[in-house]
mmCIF file of C-alpha atoms in Angstrom:
data_model
loop_
_atom_site.group_PDB
_atom_site.id
_atom_site.type_symbol
_atom_site.label_atom_id
_atom_site.label_comp_id
_atom_site.label_asym_id
_atom_site.label_seq_id
_atom_site.Cartn_x
_atom_site.Cartn_y
_atom_site.Cartn_z
ATOM 1 C CA MET A 1 -15.686 1.468 -34.375
ATOM 2 C CA LEU A 2 -13.639 3.229 -36.080
ATOM 3 C CA GLU A 3 -11.924 6.316 -34.576
ATOM 4 C CA LYS A 4 -9.690 8.107 -37.417
ATOM 5 C CA ASP A 5 -8.332 10.656 -35.176
ATOM 6 C CA ALA A 6 -7.051 7.816 -32.290
ATOM 7 C CA GLY A 7 -3.484 7.018 -32.032
ATOM 8 C CA TYR A 8 -0.895 6.289 -29.428
ATOM 9 C CA LEU A 9 1.935 7.141 -28.171
ATOM 10 C CA LYS A 10 5.573 6.130 -28.159
ATOM 11 C CA ALA A 11 6.314 6.152 -24.784
ATOM 12 C CA ARG A 12 10.079 5.598 -24.670
ATOM 13 C CA ARG A 13 10.569 7.927 -27.088
ATOM 14 C CA ALA A 14 8.302 11.083 -25.509
ATOM 15 C CA CYS A 15 10.331 9.996 -22.615
ATOM 16 C CA GLU A 16 13.609 10.454 -24.014
ATOM 17 C CA ALA A 17 12.050 14.127 -25.891
ATOM 18 C CA VAL A 18 10.954 14.820 -21.909
ATOM 19 C CA TYR A 19 14.299 14.566 -20.604
ATOM 20 C CA ASP A 20 16.543 16.359 -23.387
ATOM 21 C CA GLY A 21 13.767 19.597 -23.078
ATOM 22 C CA PHE A 22 14.391 18.904 -19.193
ATOM 23 C CA LEU A 23 17.733 19.202 -19.366
ATOM 24 C CA ALA A 24 17.894 21.911 -22.055
ATOM 25 C CA GLU A 25 15.868 24.338 -19.955
ATOM 26 C CA GLY A 26 18.187 23.871 -16.944
ATOM 27 C CA GLY A 27 16.839 20.706 -14.892
ATOM 28 C CA GLU A 28 19.362 18.715 -13.229
ATOM 29 C CA TYR A 29 18.445 14.845 -13.657
ATOM 30 C CA ARG A 30 19.546 12.701 -11.108
ATOM 31 C CA GLN A 31 19.237 8.674 -11.001
ATOM 32 C CA LEU A 32 19.216 7.684 -7.251
ATOM 33 C CA ALA A 33 16.820 5.982 -4.766
ATOM 34 C CA VAL A 34 15.035 8.350 -2.291
ATOM 35 C CA GLU A 35 13.591 8.077 0.818
ATOM 36 C CA PRO A 36 10.826 10.069 2.304
ATOM 37 C CA GLY A 37 12.108 12.696 4.692
ATOM 38 C CA ARG A 38 10.911 13.300 8.567
ATOM 39 C CA ILE A 39 7.249 14.901 9.238
ATOM 40 C CA HIS A 40 7.785 17.963 11.579
ATOM 41 C CA LYS A 41 5.236 20.337 12.131
ATOM 42 C CA GLY A 42 2.910 20.087 9.162
ATOM 43 C CA GLU A 43 6.028 19.197 6.616
ATOM 44 C CA MET A 44 8.308 17.145 5.202
ATOM 45 C CA GLN A 45 12.682 17.761 5.909
ATOM 46 C CA SER A 46 14.738 16.848 3.128
ATOM 47 C CA LEU A 47 14.697 13.759 1.264
ATOM 48 C CA ALA A 48 17.614 11.166 1.823
ATOM 49 C CA LEU A 49 19.144 10.086 -1.123
ATOM 50 C CA SER A 50 20.820 6.461 -2.075
ATOM 51 C CA ASP A 51 24.336 8.047 -2.527
ATOM 52 C CA GLY A 52 24.184 9.393 0.924
ATOM 53 C CA SER A 53 23.326 12.913 0.078
ATOM 54 C CA LYS A 54 19.959 15.048 0.865
ATOM 55 C CA LEU A 55 17.577 16.521 -1.050
ATOM 56 C CA ALA A 56 15.895 19.612 0.243
ATOM 57 C CA ALA A 57 13.336 21.610 -1.365
ATOM 58 C CA ASP A 58 9.881 23.848 -0.652
ATOM 59 C CA HIS A 59 7.493 21.374 -1.971
ATOM 60 C CA TYR A 60 7.837 17.786 -3.234
ATOM 61 C CA VAL A 61 5.871 15.623 -5.651
ATOM 62 C CA PHE A 62 5.771 12.129 -5.224
ATOM 63 C CA ALA A 63 5.161 10.428 -8.938
ATOM 64 C CA CYS A 64 6.766 6.840 -8.685
ATOM 65 C CA GLY A 65 4.469 4.834 -10.731
ATOM 66 C CA PRO A 66 4.150 0.987 -9.169
ATOM 67 C CA TRP A 67 6.851 2.125 -6.143
ATOM 68 C CA LEU A 68 4.833 4.725 -4.592
ATOM 69 C CA GLY A 69 2.703 2.137 -2.368
ATOM 70 C CA LYS A 70 6.269 0.721 -1.465
ATOM 71 C CA ILE A 71 7.372 4.130 -0.286
ATOM 72 C CA PHE A 72 4.275 5.077 1.542
ATOM 73 C CA PRO A 73 3.775 1.547 2.862
ATOM 74 C CA ASP A 74 1.189 3.043 5.420
ATOM 75 C CA LEU A 75 -0.874 5.653 3.813
ATOM 76 C CA LEU A 76 -0.557 3.887 0.156
ATOM 77 C CA GLY A 77 0.182 0.357 0.587
ATOM 78 C CA ASN A 78 -3.108 -1.010 0.513
ATOM 79 C CA LEU A 79 -4.213 1.401 -2.044
ATOM 80 C CA ILE A 80 -1.550 0.937 -4.828
ATOM 81 C CA LYS A 81 -1.275 -2.700 -6.333
ATOM 82 C CA PRO A 82 1.486 -2.917 -9.196
ATOM 83 C CA THR A 83 -0.160 -6.123 -11.193
ATOM 84 C CA ARG A 84 2.086 -8.034 -13.756
ATOM 85 C CA GLN A 85 1.357 -7.271 -16.961
ATOM 86 C CA GLU A 86 2.799 -9.560 -20.507
ATOM 87 C CA VAL A 87 3.355 -7.565 -23.947
ATOM 88 C CA PHE A 88 4.573 -9.714 -26.900
ATOM 89 C CA PHE A 89 5.622 -8.592 -29.626
ATOM 90 C CA PHE A 90 5.028 -10.732 -33.013
ATOM 91 C CA GLY A 91 7.421 -11.025 -36.316
ATOM 92 C CA THR A 92 5.427 -10.690 -39.446
ATOM 93 C CA SER A 93 6.258 -12.322 -42.690
ATOM 94 C CA PRO A 94 9.214 -11.440 -45.102
ATOM 95 C CA GLY A 95 8.093 -8.075 -46.791
ATOM 96 C CA ASP A 96 4.617 -7.763 -45.688
ATOM 97 C CA VAL A 97 4.305 -4.172 -44.706
ATOM 98 C CA GLY A 98 0.524 -4.434 -44.369
ATOM 99 C CA PHE A 99 0.673 -4.730 -39.954
ATOM 100 C CA ASN A 100 2.939 -1.562 -40.407
ATOM 101 C CA GLU A 101 2.065 1.744 -38.811
ATOM 102 C CA ASP A 102 1.251 3.327 -42.069
ATOM 103 C CA ARG A 103 -1.309 0.473 -43.109
ATOM 104 C CA PHE A 104 -3.016 -0.314 -39.493
ATOM 105 C CA PRO A 105 -4.469 1.317 -37.186
ATOM 106 C CA ALA A 106 -4.220 0.998 -33.169
ATOM 107 C CA TRP A 107 -6.728 -1.428 -31.922
ATOM 108 C CA ILE A 108 -8.756 -3.153 -28.923
ATOM 109 C CA ASP A 109 -10.821 -5.766 -28.379
ATOM 110 C CA TYR A 110 -13.456 -5.021 -25.458
ATOM 111 C CA GLY A 111 -14.574 -8.672 -25.760
ATOM 112 C CA VAL A 112 -14.053 -11.479 -22.827
ATOM 113 C CA GLN A 113 -10.110 -12.025 -22.870
ATOM 114 C CA ARG A 114 -9.303 -7.724 -24.000
ATOM 115 C CA PHE A 115 -6.668 -7.964 -26.231
ATOM 116 C CA TYR A 116 -4.959 -4.719 -27.336
ATOM 117 C CA GLY A 117 -2.476 -4.535 -30.049
ATOM 118 C CA ILE A 118 0.317 -1.671 -31.926
ATOM 119 C CA PRO A 119 0.923 -2.278 -35.617
ATOM 120 C CA GLY A 120 4.645 -2.399 -36.317
ATOM 121 C CA ASN A 121 6.834 0.645 -35.466
ATOM 122 C CA GLN A 122 10.253 1.192 -34.949
ATOM 123 C CA TRP A 123 11.040 -2.305 -36.539
ATOM 124 C CA ARG A 124 9.643 -3.969 -33.396
ATOM 125 C CA GLY A 125 7.140 -6.474 -34.866
ATOM 126 C CA PHE A 126 3.044 -6.126 -33.772
ATOM 127 C CA LYS A 127 2.763 -5.807 -30.639
ATOM 128 C CA LEU A 128 -0.234 -7.588 -28.202
ATOM 129 C CA ALA A 129 -1.029 -7.629 -24.916
ATOM 130 C CA CYS A 130 -4.325 -8.303 -23.066
ATOM 131 C CA ASP A 131 -5.514 -5.757 -20.692
ATOM 132 C CA ILE A 132 -7.323 -7.850 -18.087
ATOM 133 C CA ARG A 133 -5.220 -7.187 -14.655
ATOM 134 C CA GLY A 134 -2.314 -9.665 -13.748
ATOM 135 C CA PRO A 135 -1.203 -11.173 -10.477
ATOM 136 C CA GLU A 136 0.179 -8.649 -7.946
ATOM 137 C CA PHE A 137 3.798 -8.045 -9.026
ATOM 138 C CA ASP A 138 7.484 -6.489 -7.232
ATOM 139 C CA PRO A 139 8.281 -3.743 -9.428
ATOM 140 C CA THR A 140 11.883 -4.469 -7.967
ATOM 141 C CA LEU A 141 12.080 -7.915 -7.300
ATOM 142 C CA GLY A 142 9.813 -9.212 -9.656
ATOM 143 C CA ASP A 143 10.977 -11.367 -12.107
ATOM 144 C CA ARG A 144 10.640 -10.254 -16.105
ATOM 145 C CA PRO A 145 10.421 -13.242 -18.375
ATOM 146 C CA PRO A 146 6.555 -13.684 -19.771
ATOM 147 C CA SER A 147 4.921 -16.645 -19.066
ATOM 148 C CA ILE A 148 3.844 -19.984 -20.652
ATOM 149 C CA GLU A 149 0.382 -19.413 -20.252
ATOM 150 C CA GLY A 150 0.670 -16.011 -21.179
ATOM 151 C CA LEU A 151 2.128 -16.436 -24.406
ATOM 152 C CA HIS A 152 -0.003 -19.543 -25.026
ATOM 153 C CA ALA A 153 -3.088 -17.394 -24.594
ATOM 154 C CA ALA A 154 -1.121 -14.246 -26.604
ATOM 155 C CA ARG A 155 -0.895 -16.907 -29.641
ATOM 156 C CA ASP A 156 -4.768 -18.398 -29.752
ATOM 157 C CA TYR A 157 -5.870 -14.722 -29.635
ATOM 158 C CA LEU A 158 -3.344 -13.631 -32.895
ATOM 159 C CA GLY A 159 -4.493 -16.984 -34.759
ATOM 160 C CA PHE A 160 -8.196 -15.974 -33.969
ATOM 161 C CA ARG A 161 -8.000 -12.354 -34.585
ATOM 162 C CA PHE A 162 -5.106 -12.259 -36.995
ATOM 163 C CA PRO A 163 -5.170 -14.905 -38.964
ATOM 164 C CA LEU A 164 -2.303 -14.122 -41.424
ATOM 165 C CA LEU A 165 0.007 -13.903 -38.218
ATOM 166 C CA ARG A 166 -1.263 -17.342 -36.596
ATOM 167 C CA ASP A 167 2.593 -18.938 -37.004
ATOM 168 C CA ALA A 168 4.349 -15.703 -36.591
ATOM 169 C CA PRO A 169 7.148 -15.837 -34.344
ATOM 170 C CA LEU A 170 8.235 -14.163 -31.114
ATOM 171 C CA ILE A 171 10.579 -12.178 -31.461
ATOM 172 C CA GLU A 172 10.116 -9.687 -28.374
ATOM 173 C CA SER A 173 8.473 -9.804 -24.979
ATOM 174 C CA ARG A 174 8.070 -7.798 -21.501
ATOM 175 C CA VAL A 175 6.364 -7.588 -18.125
ATOM 176 C CA CYS A 176 5.664 -4.462 -17.248
ATOM 177 C CA GLN A 177 3.180 -3.106 -14.498
ATOM 178 C CA TYR A 178 0.091 -1.292 -14.224
ATOM 179 C CA GLU A 179 -0.277 0.345 -10.535
ATOM 180 C CA GLN A 180 -3.820 -0.104 -10.179
ATOM 181 C CA SER A 181 -6.001 2.035 -7.417
ATOM 182 C CA PRO A 182 -9.038 0.587 -5.979
ATOM 183 C CA ASP A 183 -11.861 2.702 -8.309
ATOM 184 C CA ALA A 184 -8.642 2.698 -10.973
ATOM 185 C CA HIS A 185 -8.996 6.126 -11.227
ATOM 186 C CA PHE A 186 -6.024 8.527 -10.135
ATOM 187 C CA ILE A 187 -4.773 9.541 -7.005
ATOM 188 C CA ILE A 188 -3.412 13.360 -6.787
ATOM 189 C CA ASP A 189 -3.752 14.979 -3.272
ATOM 190 C CA ARG A 190 -1.593 16.449 -0.780
ATOM 191 C CA HIS A 191 0.460 13.535 2.415
ATOM 192 C CA PRO A 192 -2.381 14.342 4.981
ATOM 193 C CA GLN A 193 0.438 15.190 7.481
ATOM 194 C CA ALA A 194 2.358 17.112 5.211
ATOM 195 C CA ALA A 195 1.450 19.615 3.323
ATOM 196 C CA ASN A 196 4.852 20.367 1.230
ATOM 197 C CA VAL A 197 3.903 16.878 -0.722
ATOM 198 C CA TRP A 198 1.928 15.755 -2.861
ATOM 199 C CA LEU A 199 1.485 12.395 -4.309
ATOM 200 C CA VAL A 200 0.885 11.293 -7.226
ATOM 201 C CA GLY A 201 -0.408 7.679 -8.595
ATOM 202 C CA GLY A 202 -3.312 4.588 -9.345
ATOM 203 C CA GLY A 203 -2.563 5.017 -12.902
ATOM 204 C CA SER A 204 -4.300 2.219 -13.646
ATOM 205 C CA GLY A 205 -2.452 1.333 -16.936
ATOM 206 C CA HIS A 206 -3.678 4.417 -18.533
ATOM 207 C CA GLY A 207 -1.680 7.383 -16.383
ATOM 208 C CA TYR A 208 0.647 7.800 -18.923
ATOM 209 C CA LYS A 209 -1.252 9.356 -21.611
ATOM 210 C CA HIS A 210 -2.390 11.909 -18.896
ATOM 211 C CA GLY A 211 1.302 12.696 -18.016
ATOM 212 C CA PRO A 212 1.178 16.084 -19.603
ATOM 213 C CA ALA A 213 -1.853 17.526 -18.165
ATOM 214 C CA ILE A 214 -1.406 15.651 -14.402
ATOM 215 C CA GLY A 215 2.203 17.445 -14.795
ATOM 216 C CA GLU A 216 -0.109 21.067 -15.355
ATOM 217 C CA MET A 217 -2.521 20.348 -12.770
ATOM 218 C CA ILE A 218 -0.128 19.702 -9.934
ATOM 219 C CA GLY A 219 2.095 22.914 -11.185
ATOM 220 C CA ASP A 220 -1.099 25.159 -11.078
ATOM 221 C CA MET A 221 -1.720 22.872 -7.223
ATOM 222 C CA ILE A 222 1.017 24.181 -6.189
ATOM 223 C CA LEU A 223 1.518 27.263 -7.058
ATOM 224 C CA SER A 224 -2.105 28.724 -6.296
ATOM 225 C CA GLY A 225 -2.658 26.390 -3.037
ATOM 226 C CA LYS A 226 -6.066 24.878 -4.631
ATOM 227 C CA PRO A 227 -7.162 21.806 -2.667
ATOM 228 C CA ALA A 228 -7.240 17.939 -4.594
ATOM 229 C CA GLU A 229 -10.193 17.505 -6.795
ATOM 230 C CA HIS A 230 -12.785 15.036 -4.783
ATOM 231 C CA VAL A 231 -12.460 12.878 -7.398
ATOM 232 C CA PHE A 232 -8.876 12.506 -7.336
ATOM 233 C CA ALA A 233 -8.965 12.807 -3.504
ATOM 234 C CA LEU A 234 -7.485 10.513 -0.139
ATOM 235 C CA ALA A 235 -10.419 11.185 1.145
ATOM 236 C CA ARG A 236 -12.857 9.417 -1.108
ATOM 237 C CA PHE A 237 -11.479 5.688 0.092
ATOM 238 C CA LEU A 238 -11.819 6.485 3.455
ATOM 239 C CA LYS A 239 -15.139 5.259 5.559
ATOM 240 C CA PRO A 240 -17.329 7.709 6.286
#
């Protein structure tokens, strides 16, 4: 199926744009580790930051990706499972622009192996990755070199689906992670013991592209007092 209006997001550049826009509007960015505050009378108190300071606010939103389960282990430790996902970038032949983004579409193969890819952009090579969920992964302490098995699988698929790239050199690789929820849907809900705390996670590999809509949703819930929608609520995981 060819979707001519489809596209892809350049996540690194988009995050930089959000960061610059946030600062331009008077926001303050602080790169620090955080510990949830004590819950007292149904609300969370100030947060402890890794520089020894405290952060106090009327409301808190924890959108911590694969770290969300580690920050709230008792509540979310069994609901957020980070998995190890390997990504490879292969170089094309000198002078060959046929795999560049203005000549080649983003694609996904929903076959047995479920590979997907993005054409060459920002001179980073032809991206290839497997969408099948990998083994569990510690996002803080896990090593990030690619596995030999993962690279062999990627090369085998590359040669099968894109014969011109059969012997293409590997020029970059990385290990990222999905934050998998039990049903692959988002978790967007209040903390059950703290009415001023919202928990946002469970992206399951597709969270980033929904960021703007989720941000608007959370902002509206905080300002209006609306409850979480059932499809995103923590209650769906509780046994009746």
